[in-house]
Amino acid sequence: MRSSVFVRDLRIPCRIGVSEEERTRRTELVVDVELGVDVERAAASDSIEDAVDYRRVRDVLLGVAASREFRLVESFAVEGARALASIDGVTSLRIRVEKPGVPAGAAGAGVEIEMDVHGRGGGSADEEARW
């Protein structure tokens, strides 16, 4: 069985923009995340300890956003993907990051990344991620 958990339309405030002026204020990025995980253990125990906690996904991405200023959505998406890959049990992931209102006249633009996490059944920090 293949399974995943997802978080949609997560709002992440981030200092992001090509110009220095744009980075003086926080822009709200819209992020969708899908994490490939085995949900059977969590389903059997019905315990959050055996599941990927959605709050952890949010907190990981908030931490990435707070870590520095970004010029490009691509940079945030790659750093976000790498950070999410470190969550125990994650075997693959997809992250979609949208910057609303860019370019002018558009609802938004962004980037989507898919990543396989290889190793001992999940995303511990010492495992290699393949793009």
Coordinates of C-alpha atoms in Angstrom, one line a residue:
M1 CA 0.0 0.0 0.0
R2 CA 1.3 3.5 -0.9
S3 CA 0.1 6.3 1.4
S4 CA 0.8 9.9 2.1
V5 CA -0.2 12.7 4.3
F6 CA -0.7 16.3 3.1
V7 CA -1.1 19.8 4.2
R8 CA -2.7 22.3 1.7
D9 CA -2.7 26.1 1.5
L10 CA -0.3 26.5 4.5
R11 CA 0.5 30.2 4.9
I12 CA 4.1 30.9 5.6
P13 CA 5.3 34.5 6.2
C14 CA 8.8 34.9 4.7
R15 CA 11.2 37.7 3.8
I16 CA 11.5 36.9 0.1
G17 CA 12.0 38.9 -3.1
V18 CA 14.6 39.8 -5.7
S19 CA 14.8 43.4 -4.5
E20 CA 16.1 44.5 -1.1
E21 CA 13.0 46.6 -0.7
E22 CA 10.7 43.6 -1.3
R23 CA 12.6 41.7 1.5
T24 CA 12.0 44.5 4.0
R25 CA 8.5 43.1 4.6
R26 CA 7.2 39.6 5.0
T27 CA 5.3 38.0 2.1
E28 CA 2.9 35.2 2.7
L29 CA 3.8 32.2 0.7
V30 CA 1.2 29.5 0.0
V31 CA 2.6 26.0 0.5
D32 CA 1.2 22.6 -0.3
V33 CA 3.1 19.6 1.0
E34 CA 2.6 15.9 0.4
L35 CA 4.7 13.4 2.4
G36 CA 5.0 9.8 1.4
V37 CA 4.7 7.8 4.6
D38 CA 3.5 4.5 5.8
V39 CA 0.2 5.3 7.7
E40 CA -0.6 1.7 8.8
R41 CA 1.1 2.0 12.2
A42 CA -0.7 5.3 13.0
A43 CA -4.0 3.8 11.8
A44 CA -3.6 0.8 14.0
S45 CA -2.6 2.7 17.1
D46 CA -4.8 5.8 16.5
S47 CA -2.0 7.7 18.2
I48 CA -0.3 10.9 17.1
E49 CA 3.0 9.5 18.3
D50 CA 2.9 7.1 15.3
A51 CA 1.9 9.7 12.8
V52 CA 3.4 12.7 11.0
D53 CA 2.0 15.6 13.0
Y54 CA 0.7 18.3 10.7
R55 CA 1.9 20.9 13.2
R56 CA 5.4 19.6 12.8
V57 CA 5.2 20.2 9.0
R58 CA 4.1 23.7 9.7
D59 CA 6.8 24.3 12.3
V60 CA 9.5 23.0 10.0
L61 CA 8.5 25.4 7.2
L62 CA 8.2 28.3 9.6
G63 CA 11.7 27.6 10.8
V64 CA 13.0 27.6 7.3
A65 CA 11.3 30.9 6.6
A66 CA 12.7 32.4 9.8
S67 CA 16.2 31.2 9.2
R68 CA 17.1 33.8 6.6
E69 CA 16.0 36.1 3.8
F70 CA 15.4 34.5 0.4
R71 CA 15.6 36.0 -3.1
L72 CA 13.9 33.2 -4.9
V73 CA 10.9 30.9 -4.3
E74 CA 13.1 28.1 -5.6
S75 CA 15.6 28.6 -2.8
F76 CA 12.9 28.4 -0.1
A77 CA 11.3 25.4 -1.8
V78 CA 14.6 23.4 -1.9
E79 CA 15.5 24.3 1.7
G80 CA 11.9 23.4 2.8
A81 CA 12.1 20.1 1.0
R82 CA 15.4 19.2 2.6
A83 CA 14.1 20.1 6.0
L84 CA 10.9 18.1 5.5
A85 CA 12.9 15.1 4.3
S86 CA 14.4 14.9 7.8
I87 CA 11.1 14.0 9.4
D88 CA 11.1 10.3 10.5
G89 CA 9.3 8.0 8.2
V90 CA 9.2 10.2 5.2
T91 CA 10.1 8.2 2.0
S92 CA 9.2 10.8 -0.6
L93 CA 7.8 14.3 -0.8
R94 CA 6.3 17.0 -3.0
I95 CA 6.3 20.6 -2.0
R96 CA 4.6 23.4 -4.0
V97 CA 5.4 27.0 -3.1
E98 CA 3.4 29.9 -4.5
K99 CA 4.1 33.6 -4.2
P100 CA 0.7 35.2 -4.6
G101 CA 0.2 38.2 -6.9
V102 CA 3.4 37.6 -8.8
P103 CA 3.8 38.5 -11.6
A104 CA 1.5 41.5 -11.8
G105 CA -1.8 40.4 -13.3
A106 CA -1.5 36.8 -12.2
A107 CA -3.0 35.0 -9.2
G108 CA 0.5 33.8 -8.4
A109 CA 3.6 31.9 -9.5
G110 CA 5.9 29.4 -7.9
V111 CA 7.7 26.1 -8.0
E112 CA 7.0 22.5 -7.3
I113 CA 9.6 19.9 -6.2
E114 CA 9.3 16.2 -5.9
M115 CA 11.9 14.3 -4.0
D116 CA 12.6 10.6 -3.1
V117 CA 14.2 10.1 0.3
H118 CA 16.5 7.0 0.3
G119 CA 17.9 5.1 3.2
R120 CA 16.5 3.2 6.3
G121 CA 12.8 3.7 5.7
G122 CA 12.6 7.4 6.3
G123 CA 14.1 10.8 6.4
S124 CA 16.8 10.8 9.0
A125 CA 19.4 13.5 8.6
D126 CA 22.2 11.3 7.4
E127 CA 20.3 9.9 4.5
E128 CA 20.8 11.0 0.9
A129 CA 18.0 12.7 -0.9
R130 CA 17.8 12.2 -4.7
W131 CA 16.1 14.8 -6.8

